[in-house]
Coordinates of C-alpha atoms in Angstrom, one line a residue:
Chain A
X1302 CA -17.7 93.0 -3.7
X1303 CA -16.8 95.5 -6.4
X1304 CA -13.3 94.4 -6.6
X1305 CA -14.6 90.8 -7.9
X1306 CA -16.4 92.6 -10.8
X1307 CA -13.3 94.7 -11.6
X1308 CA -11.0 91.7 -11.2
X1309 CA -12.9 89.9 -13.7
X1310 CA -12.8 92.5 -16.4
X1311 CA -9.4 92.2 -16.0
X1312 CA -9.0 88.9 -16.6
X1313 CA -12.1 89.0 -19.4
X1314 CA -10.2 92.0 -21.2
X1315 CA -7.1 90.1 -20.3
X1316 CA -4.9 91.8 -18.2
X1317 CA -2.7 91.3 -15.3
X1318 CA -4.7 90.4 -12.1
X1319 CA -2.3 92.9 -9.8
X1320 CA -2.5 95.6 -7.8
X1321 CA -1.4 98.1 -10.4
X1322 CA -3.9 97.2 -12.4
X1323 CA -6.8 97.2 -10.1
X1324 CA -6.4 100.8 -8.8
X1325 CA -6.3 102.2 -12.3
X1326 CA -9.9 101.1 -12.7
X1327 CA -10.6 101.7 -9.5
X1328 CA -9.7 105.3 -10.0
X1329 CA -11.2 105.6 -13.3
X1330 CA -14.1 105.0 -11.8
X1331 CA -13.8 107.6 -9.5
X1332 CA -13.9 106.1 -6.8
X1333 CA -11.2 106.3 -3.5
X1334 CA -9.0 103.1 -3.4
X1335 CA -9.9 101.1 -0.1
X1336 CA -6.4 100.7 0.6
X1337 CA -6.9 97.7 3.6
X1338 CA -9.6 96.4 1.3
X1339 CA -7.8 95.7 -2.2
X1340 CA -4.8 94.2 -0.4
X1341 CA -7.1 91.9 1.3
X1342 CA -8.3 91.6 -2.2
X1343 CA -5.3 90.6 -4.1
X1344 CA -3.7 88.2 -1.3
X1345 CA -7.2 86.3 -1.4
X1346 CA -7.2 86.4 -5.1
X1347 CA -3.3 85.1 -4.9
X1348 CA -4.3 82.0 -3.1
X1349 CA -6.9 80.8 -5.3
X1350 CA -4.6 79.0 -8.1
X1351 CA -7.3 79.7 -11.1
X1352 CA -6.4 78.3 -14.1
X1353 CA -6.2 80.7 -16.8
X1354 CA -9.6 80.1 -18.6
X1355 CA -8.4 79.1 -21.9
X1356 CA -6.4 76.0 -20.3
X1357 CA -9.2 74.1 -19.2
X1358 CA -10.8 72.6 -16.0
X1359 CA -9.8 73.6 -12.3
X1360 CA -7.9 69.6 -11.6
X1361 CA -5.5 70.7 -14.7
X1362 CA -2.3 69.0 -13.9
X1363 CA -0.4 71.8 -15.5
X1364 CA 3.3 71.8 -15.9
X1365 CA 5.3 73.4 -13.4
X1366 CA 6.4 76.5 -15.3
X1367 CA 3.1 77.1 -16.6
X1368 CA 2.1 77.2 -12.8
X1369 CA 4.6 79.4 -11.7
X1370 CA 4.0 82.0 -14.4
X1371 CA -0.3 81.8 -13.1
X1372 CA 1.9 82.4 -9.5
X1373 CA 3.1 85.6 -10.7
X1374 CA -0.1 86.5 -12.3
X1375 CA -1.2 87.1 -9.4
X1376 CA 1.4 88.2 -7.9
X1377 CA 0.9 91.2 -5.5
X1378 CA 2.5 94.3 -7.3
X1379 CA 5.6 94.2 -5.8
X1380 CA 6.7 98.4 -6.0
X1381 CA 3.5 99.6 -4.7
X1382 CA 3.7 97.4 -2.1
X1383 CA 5.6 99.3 0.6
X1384 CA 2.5 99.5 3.1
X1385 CA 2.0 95.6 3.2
X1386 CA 2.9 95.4 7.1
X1387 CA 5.2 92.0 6.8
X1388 CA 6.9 90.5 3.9
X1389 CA 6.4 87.1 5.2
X1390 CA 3.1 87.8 4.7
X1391 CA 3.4 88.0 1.1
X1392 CA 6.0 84.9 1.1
X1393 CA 3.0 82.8 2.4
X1394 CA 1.5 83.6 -0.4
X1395 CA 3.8 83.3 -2.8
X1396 CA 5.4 80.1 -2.1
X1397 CA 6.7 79.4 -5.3
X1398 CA 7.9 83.0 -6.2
X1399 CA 10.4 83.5 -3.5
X1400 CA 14.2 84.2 -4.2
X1401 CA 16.6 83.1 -1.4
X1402 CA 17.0 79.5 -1.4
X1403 CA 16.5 79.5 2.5
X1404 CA 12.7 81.1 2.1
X1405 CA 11.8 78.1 0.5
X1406 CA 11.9 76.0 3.5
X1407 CA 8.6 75.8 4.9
X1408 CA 8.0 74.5 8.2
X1409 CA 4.7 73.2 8.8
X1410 CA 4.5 70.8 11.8
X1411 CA 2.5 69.6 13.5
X1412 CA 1.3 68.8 10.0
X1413 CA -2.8 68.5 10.5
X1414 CA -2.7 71.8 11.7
X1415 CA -1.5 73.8 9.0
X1416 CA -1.0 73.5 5.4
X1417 CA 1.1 75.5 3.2
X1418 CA 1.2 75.9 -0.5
X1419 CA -2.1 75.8 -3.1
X1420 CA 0.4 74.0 -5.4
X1421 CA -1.0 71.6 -7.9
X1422 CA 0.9 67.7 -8.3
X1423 CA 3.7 67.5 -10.6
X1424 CA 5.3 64.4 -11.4
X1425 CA 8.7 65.0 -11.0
X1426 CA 10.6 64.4 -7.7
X1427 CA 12.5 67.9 -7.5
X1428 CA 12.0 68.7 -4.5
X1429 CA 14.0 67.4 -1.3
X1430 CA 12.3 66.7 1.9
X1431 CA 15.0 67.5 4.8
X1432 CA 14.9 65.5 8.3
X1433 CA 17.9 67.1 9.5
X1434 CA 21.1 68.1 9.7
X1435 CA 23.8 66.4 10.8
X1436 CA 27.4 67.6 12.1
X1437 CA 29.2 64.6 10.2
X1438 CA 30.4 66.0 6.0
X1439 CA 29.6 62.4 4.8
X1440 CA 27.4 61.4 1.7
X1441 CA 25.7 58.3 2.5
X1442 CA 22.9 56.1 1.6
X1443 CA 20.4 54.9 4.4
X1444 CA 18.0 52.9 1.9
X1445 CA 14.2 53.0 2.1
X1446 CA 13.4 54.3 5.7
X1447 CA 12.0 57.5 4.7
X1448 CA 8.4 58.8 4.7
X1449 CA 6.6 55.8 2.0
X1450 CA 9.6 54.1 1.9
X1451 CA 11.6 56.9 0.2
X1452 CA 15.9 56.4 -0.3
X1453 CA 17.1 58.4 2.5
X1454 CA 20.6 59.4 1.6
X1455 CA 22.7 62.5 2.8
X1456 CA 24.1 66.0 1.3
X1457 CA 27.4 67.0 2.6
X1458 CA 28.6 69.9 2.8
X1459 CA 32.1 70.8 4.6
X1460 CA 31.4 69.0 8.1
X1461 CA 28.1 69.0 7.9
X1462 CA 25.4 66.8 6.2
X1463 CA 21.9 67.0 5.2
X1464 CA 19.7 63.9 5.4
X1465 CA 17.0 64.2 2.9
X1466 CA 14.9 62.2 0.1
X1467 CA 13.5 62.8 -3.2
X1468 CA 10.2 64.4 -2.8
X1469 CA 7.3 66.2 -5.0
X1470 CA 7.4 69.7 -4.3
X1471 CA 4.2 69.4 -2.4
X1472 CA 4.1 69.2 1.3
X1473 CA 3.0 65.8 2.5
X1474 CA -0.9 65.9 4.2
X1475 CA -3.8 63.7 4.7
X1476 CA -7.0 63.5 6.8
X1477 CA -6.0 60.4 8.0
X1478 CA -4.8 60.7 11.6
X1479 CA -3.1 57.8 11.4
X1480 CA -1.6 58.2 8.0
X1481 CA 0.4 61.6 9.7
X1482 CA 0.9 59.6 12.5
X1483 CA 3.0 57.5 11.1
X1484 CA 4.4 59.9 8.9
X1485 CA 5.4 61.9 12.1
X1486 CA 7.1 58.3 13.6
X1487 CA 8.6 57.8 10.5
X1488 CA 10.5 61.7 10.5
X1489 CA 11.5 60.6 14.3
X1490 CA 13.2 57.2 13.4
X1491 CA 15.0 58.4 10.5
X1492 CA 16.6 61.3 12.8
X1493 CA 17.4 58.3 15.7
X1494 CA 18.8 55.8 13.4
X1495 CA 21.1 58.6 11.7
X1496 CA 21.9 59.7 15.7
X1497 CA 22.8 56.3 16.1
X1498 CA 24.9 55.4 13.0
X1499 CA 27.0 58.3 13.1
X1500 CA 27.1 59.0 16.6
X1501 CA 26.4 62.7 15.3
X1502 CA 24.8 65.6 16.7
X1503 CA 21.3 66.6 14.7
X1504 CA 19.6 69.4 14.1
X1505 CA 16.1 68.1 13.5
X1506 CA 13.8 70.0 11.3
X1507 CA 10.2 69.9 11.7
X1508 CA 7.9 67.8 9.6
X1509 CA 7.4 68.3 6.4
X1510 CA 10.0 70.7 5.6
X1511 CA 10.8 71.1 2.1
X1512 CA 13.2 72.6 -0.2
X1513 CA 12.6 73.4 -3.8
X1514 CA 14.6 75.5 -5.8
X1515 CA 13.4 78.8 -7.9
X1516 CA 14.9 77.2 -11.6
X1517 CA 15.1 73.6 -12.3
X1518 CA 18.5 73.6 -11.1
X1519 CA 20.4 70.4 -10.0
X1520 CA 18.0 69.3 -7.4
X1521 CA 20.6 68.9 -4.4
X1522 CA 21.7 72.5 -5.7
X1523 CA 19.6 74.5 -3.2
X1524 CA 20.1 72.5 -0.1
X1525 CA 23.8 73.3 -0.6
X1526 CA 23.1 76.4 -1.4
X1527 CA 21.3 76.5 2.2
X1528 CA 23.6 74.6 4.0
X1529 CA 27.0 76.9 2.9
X1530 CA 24.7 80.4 3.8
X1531 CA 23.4 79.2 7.1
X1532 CA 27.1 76.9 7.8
X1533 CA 27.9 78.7 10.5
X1534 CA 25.0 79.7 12.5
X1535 CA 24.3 76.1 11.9
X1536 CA 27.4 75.0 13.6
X1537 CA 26.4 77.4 16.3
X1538 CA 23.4 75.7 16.9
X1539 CA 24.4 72.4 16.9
X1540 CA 27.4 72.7 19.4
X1541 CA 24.3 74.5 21.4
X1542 CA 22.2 71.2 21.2
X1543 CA 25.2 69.0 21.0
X1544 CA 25.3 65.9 23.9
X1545 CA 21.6 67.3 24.7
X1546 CA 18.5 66.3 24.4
X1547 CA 14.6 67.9 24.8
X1548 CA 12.5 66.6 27.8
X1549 CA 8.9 67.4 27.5
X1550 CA 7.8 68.4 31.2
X1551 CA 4.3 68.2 31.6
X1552 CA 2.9 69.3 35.8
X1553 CA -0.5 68.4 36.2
X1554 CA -2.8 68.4 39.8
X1555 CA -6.0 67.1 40.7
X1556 CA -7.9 69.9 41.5
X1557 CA -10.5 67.7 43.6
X1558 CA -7.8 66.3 45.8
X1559 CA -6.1 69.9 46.1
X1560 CA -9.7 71.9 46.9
X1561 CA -9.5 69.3 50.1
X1562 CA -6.3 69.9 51.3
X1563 CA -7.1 73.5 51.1
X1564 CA -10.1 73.5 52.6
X1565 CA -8.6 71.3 55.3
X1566 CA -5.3 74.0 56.0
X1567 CA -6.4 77.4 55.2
X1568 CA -7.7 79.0 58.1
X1569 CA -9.6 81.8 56.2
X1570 CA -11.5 78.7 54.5
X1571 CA -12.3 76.6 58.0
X1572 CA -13.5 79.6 59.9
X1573 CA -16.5 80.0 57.2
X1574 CA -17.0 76.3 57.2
X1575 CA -18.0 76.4 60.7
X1576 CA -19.8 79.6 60.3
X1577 CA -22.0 78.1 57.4
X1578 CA -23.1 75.2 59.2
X1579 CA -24.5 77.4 62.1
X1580 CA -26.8 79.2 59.6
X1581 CA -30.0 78.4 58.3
X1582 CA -30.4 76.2 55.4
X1583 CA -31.1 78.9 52.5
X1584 CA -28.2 81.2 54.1
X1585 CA -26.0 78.1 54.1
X1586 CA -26.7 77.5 50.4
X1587 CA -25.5 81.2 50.0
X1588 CA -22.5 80.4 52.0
X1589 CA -21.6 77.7 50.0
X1590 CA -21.1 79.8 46.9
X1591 CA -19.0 82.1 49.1
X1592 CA -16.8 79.0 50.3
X1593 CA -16.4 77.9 46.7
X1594 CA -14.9 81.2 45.3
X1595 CA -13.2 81.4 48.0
X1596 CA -11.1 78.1 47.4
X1597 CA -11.3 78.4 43.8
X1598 CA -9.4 82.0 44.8
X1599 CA -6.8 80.3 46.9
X1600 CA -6.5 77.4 44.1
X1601 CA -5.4 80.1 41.8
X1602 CA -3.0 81.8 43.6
X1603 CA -1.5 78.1 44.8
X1604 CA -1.1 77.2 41.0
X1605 CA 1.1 80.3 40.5
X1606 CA 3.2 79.8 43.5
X1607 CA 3.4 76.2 42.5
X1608 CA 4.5 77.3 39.2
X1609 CA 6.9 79.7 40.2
X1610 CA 8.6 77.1 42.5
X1611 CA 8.4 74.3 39.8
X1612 CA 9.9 76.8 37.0
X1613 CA 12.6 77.7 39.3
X1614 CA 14.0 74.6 40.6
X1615 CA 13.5 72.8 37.2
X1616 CA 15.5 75.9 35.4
X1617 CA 18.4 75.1 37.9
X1618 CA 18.6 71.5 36.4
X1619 CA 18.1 73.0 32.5
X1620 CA 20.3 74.0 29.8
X1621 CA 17.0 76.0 28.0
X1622 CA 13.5 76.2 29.4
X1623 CA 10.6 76.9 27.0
X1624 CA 7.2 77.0 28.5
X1625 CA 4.6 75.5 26.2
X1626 CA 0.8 76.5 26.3
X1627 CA -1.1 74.5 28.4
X1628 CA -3.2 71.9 27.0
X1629 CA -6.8 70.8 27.8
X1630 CA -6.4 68.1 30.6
X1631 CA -8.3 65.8 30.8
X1632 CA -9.9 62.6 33.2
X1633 CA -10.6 66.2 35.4
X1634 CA -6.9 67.0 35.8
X1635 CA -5.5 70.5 35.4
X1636 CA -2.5 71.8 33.6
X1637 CA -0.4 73.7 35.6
X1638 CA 2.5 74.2 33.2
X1639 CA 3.6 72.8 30.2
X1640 CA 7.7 72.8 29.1
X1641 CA 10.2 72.0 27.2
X1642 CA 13.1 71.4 28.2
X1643 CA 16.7 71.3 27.0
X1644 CA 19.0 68.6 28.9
X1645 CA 22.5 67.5 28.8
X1646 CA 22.5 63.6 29.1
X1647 CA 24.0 63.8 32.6
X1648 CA 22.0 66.2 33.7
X1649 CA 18.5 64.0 32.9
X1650 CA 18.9 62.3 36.2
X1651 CA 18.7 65.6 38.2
X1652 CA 15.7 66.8 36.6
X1653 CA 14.6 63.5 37.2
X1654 CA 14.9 63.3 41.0
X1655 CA 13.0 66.9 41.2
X1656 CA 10.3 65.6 39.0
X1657 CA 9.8 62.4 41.4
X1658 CA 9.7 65.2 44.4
X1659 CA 7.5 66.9 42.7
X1660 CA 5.4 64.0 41.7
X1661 CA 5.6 62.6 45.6
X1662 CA 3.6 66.2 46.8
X1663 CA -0.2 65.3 47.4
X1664 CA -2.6 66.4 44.2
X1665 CA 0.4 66.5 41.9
X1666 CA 1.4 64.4 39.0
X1667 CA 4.0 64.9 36.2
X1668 CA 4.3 63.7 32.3
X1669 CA 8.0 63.3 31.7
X1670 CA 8.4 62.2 28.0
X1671 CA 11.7 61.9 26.3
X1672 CA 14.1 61.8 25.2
X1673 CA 13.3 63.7 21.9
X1674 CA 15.8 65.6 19.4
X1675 CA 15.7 69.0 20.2
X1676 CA 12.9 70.3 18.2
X1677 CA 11.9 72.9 20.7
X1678 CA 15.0 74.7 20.6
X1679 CA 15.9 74.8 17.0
X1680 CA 12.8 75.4 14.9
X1681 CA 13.6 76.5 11.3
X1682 CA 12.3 80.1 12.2
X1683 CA 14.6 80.5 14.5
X1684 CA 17.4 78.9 11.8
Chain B
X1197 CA -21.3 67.9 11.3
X1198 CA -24.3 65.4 10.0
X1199 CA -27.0 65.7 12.0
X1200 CA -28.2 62.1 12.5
X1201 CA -32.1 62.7 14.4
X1202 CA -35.0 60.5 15.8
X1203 CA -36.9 60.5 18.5
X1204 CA -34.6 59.7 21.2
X1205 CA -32.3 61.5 20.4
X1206 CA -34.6 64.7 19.6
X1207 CA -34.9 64.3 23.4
X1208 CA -31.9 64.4 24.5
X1209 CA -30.8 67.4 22.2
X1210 CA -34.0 69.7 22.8
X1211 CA -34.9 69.0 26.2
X1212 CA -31.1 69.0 26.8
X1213 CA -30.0 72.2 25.7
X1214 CA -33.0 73.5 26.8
X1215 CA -32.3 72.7 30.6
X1216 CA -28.4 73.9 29.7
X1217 CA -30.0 77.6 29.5
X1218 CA -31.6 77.1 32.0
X1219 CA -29.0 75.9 34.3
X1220 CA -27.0 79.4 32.7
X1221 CA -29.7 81.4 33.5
X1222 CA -29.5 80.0 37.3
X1223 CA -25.9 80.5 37.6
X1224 CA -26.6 83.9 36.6
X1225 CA -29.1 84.3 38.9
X1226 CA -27.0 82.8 41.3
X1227 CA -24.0 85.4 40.9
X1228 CA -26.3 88.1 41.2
X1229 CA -27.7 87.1 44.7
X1230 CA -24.5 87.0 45.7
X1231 CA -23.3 90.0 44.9
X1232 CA -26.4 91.4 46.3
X1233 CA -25.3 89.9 49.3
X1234 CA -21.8 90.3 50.0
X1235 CA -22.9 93.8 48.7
X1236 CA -25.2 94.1 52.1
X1237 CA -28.3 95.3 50.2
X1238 CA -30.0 92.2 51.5
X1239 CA -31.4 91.7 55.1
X1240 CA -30.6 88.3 56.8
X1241 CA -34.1 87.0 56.2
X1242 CA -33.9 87.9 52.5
X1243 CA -30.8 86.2 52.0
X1244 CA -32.5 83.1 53.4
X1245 CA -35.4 83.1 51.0
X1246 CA -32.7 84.2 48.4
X1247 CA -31.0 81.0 49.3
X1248 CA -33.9 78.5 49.3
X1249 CA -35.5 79.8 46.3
X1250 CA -32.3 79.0 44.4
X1251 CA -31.4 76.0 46.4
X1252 CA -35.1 74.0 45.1
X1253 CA -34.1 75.4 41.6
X1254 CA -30.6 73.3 41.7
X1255 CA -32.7 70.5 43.3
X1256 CA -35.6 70.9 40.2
X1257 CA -32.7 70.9 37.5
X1258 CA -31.4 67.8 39.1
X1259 CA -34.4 65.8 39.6
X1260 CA -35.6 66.7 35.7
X1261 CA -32.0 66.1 34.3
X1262 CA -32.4 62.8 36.1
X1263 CA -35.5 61.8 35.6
X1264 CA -35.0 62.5 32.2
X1265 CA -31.9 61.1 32.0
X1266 CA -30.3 64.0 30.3
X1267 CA -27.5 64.5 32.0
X1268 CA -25.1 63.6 29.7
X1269 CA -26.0 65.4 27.1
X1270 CA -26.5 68.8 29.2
X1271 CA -23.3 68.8 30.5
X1272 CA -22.0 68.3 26.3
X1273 CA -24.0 71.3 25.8
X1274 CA -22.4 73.4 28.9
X1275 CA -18.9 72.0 27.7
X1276 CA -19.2 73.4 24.6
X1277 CA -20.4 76.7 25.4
X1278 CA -17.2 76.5 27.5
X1279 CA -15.4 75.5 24.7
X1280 CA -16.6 78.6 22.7
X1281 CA -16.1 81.3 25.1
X1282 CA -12.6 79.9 26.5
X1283 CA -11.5 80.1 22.4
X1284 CA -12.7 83.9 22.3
X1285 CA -11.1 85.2 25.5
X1286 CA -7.9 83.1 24.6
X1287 CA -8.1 84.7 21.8
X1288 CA -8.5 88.3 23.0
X1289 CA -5.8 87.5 25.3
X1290 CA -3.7 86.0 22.9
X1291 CA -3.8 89.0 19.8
X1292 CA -0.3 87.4 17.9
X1293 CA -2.8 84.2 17.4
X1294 CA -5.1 86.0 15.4
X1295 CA -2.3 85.9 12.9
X1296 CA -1.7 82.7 13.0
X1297 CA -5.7 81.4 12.1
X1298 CA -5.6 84.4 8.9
X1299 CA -2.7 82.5 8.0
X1300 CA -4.2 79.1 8.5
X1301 CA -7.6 80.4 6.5
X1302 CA -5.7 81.7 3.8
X1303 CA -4.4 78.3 3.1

């Protein structure tokens, strides 16, 4: 790749790794500019955080301005930038670089799946991992419940609170299933036992959110700085959530146990029964495919009717609905629909009841998990 | 993935994604004759010795799967093949996802 070469002339003549930089020798060279290619270039070349090479080996624990300014270095040249399709494309890969305090919340749960900055350990705790926000303005301190043990405490701001601890600015991640698992548990109980002591309404935020400041401001700085921006769309969404909670609706079917019963109703599927045994054995075994696309056919068009039904009566019962990819069953089940829903506290016995109808029809079976904080429904994209 | 090999186990991987293709290349085979037929190309006696032919095939692949007790480890084989294609068309399916893995490889 030509680009390399050229990039590391740059960097051996000394220059800025950027955009800028690369067309000029590009041009120079008289050659057109691949346009899609170089900013494929320069977002790849962003993410690997080289060390400069006069500072030594790759595990460098460099201080954190140092590793901000090798950020910028390769920092995609921001003015010629106008035909980068998204900006939060270049915020991923600039996590450290952004300006509004509210960019530099990252959500990354479910944690193993992705991970989100290249940033190397510091030592200082200047960071703030946030659980949640809750609708009471109280500063308190929980003690050590947090992720490791961390001091949970709160940041208030007007009537609202955030509940956080001291963190690294790096996200937390590890290989270890169980090690996240816990993690994850942790996150959960931290947001019940502050539901419970405070008899408050929370907005949960997913795990491992973080917020770090640009400068080495007063660390709680930013997260008041977040909460006073976003104050009343957060208020919004918490009287939306308040007195609810998410149900995680799961409608599965045996698709052995439903091939019988329609092979046993459907008319259509009877008639070439009977026909198939009258044939000869080697026409039979042709028949037999015929039979089995033919009920895998009316499976299909069952599962959407089912769905259809399930989604509508199930909505009726619902403040919010959110269907959910479908998972890989397994023991032979099928999915038929995955949601999550959003319940007021009376209204859990309703949904209930249609779940144990649903769950009493022949084939079927149903996951209902719950009660969880209402992560579904208030993401921090969607903050 | 270490690849962890002796003789048993040789077996079971070789002769067991070897019969995998094979059962592919039935099914195949399969879904053509019946498109020949429900297409009406084929005259009743053909479809029977269509149908017999392919019907000793099943029964072969059975008895060797059996008798080689490989059945375990064709049906990993098939599963994953599954597996694979299921991730592409989900992915064709599913474009705004392609986002979503750049952004996962990127990090």
């Amino acid at each position: 790749m030509n680009y390399l070469y050229i990039a590391m002339a740059l960097r051996e003549a000394g220059r800025e790794i950027n955009e800028r930089n690369m067309r000029k020798v590009i041009t120079a060279t008289d050659v057109k500019v691949n346009e899609a290619e170089l900013r494929f270039f320069i977002s790849a070349m962003s993410i690997l955080s080289m060390p400069n090479p006069d500072n030594g080996g790759v595990k460098s624990h460099s201080p954190i301005e140092k590793e901000q300014s090798l950020q910028q270095q390769w920092k995609f040249n921001e003015s010629e930038s106008a035909g980068m399709p998204e900006d939060a494309e270049r915020e991923q890969i600039l996590p450290l670089a952004k300006t509004p305090v509210e960019e530099d919340i990252e959500r990354i749960a479910p944690a193993e799946s992705r991970v989100v900055h290249c940033v190397e350990p510091t030592d200082s705790k200047d960071a703030l991992y946030v659980y949640g926000i809750a609708d009471k303005g109280v500063s308190v301190n929980l003690g050590p419940i947090g992720l490791d043990e961390s001091e949970v405490y709160t940041i208030p701001y007007n009537s609202i609170c955030a509940v956080v601890h001291d963190c690294l600015p790096i996200p937390y991640q590890s290989n270890d299933n169980e090690v996240v698992k816990i993690w994850v548990l942790t996150h959960q109980k931290v947001l019940d036992v502050v539901a419970e002591k405070f008899d408050a309404a929370i907005l949960p935020m997913g795990f491992d959110t973080i917020i770090r400041g640009k400068e080495k401001l007063e660390r709680k700085q930013p997260v008041k700085d977040w909460l006073e921006q976003n104050y009343e769309d957060l208020i919004k969404k918490m009287t939306r959530i308040k007195g609810r909670q998410e149900f995680g609706v799961q409608v599965l079917w045996d698709p052995k146990i439903i091939a019988g019963l329609i092979t046993e109703t459907d008319d259509e599927i009877r008639a070439l029964d009977e026909e198939m045994k009258s044939k000869p054995k080697g026409m039979a075994f042709m028949y037999k495919q015929k039979l089995e696309k033919l009920v895998k056919q009316k499976m299909e068009a069952m599962a959407n009717e089912r769905f259809k039904e399930f989604y509508a009566s199930i909505k009726g019962r619902v403040d919010d609905i959110l269907v959910e990819r479908t998972k890989k069953p397994e023991n032979g089940m099928q999915m038929l629909m995955n949601l999550s829903c959003l319940v007021e506290k009376d209204a859990v016995q309703g949904l209930g009841e249609e779940l144990e109808r649903i769950e009493g029809m022949n084939g079927f079976f149903v996951r209902f998990t719950g009660p969880w904080p209402p992560y579904s429904f208030v993401t921090a994209a969607k903050i | 993935m270490p690849l962890d090999i002796n003789e048993d186990n040789l077996k079971h991987g070789v002769l067991g994604l070897v019969m995998a293709l094979v059962e592919v290349i039935a099914d195949a085979l399969k879904h053509q004759a019946y498109r020949r037929m429900e297409g009406g190309s084929l005259t009743d006696l053909e479809v029977e010795r269509l149908g017999l032919a392919l019907m000793e095939l099943d029964a072969a692949i059975d008895g060797i799967k059996e008798q080689q007790g490989i059945t375990e480890s064709v049906k990993a084989v098939r599963d994953g093949l599954d597996n694979i294609v299921n991730d592409v068309v989900n992915k064709l399916i599913n474009p705004e996802q392609w986002e979503e893995v750049a952004r996962e490889q990127r990090n």
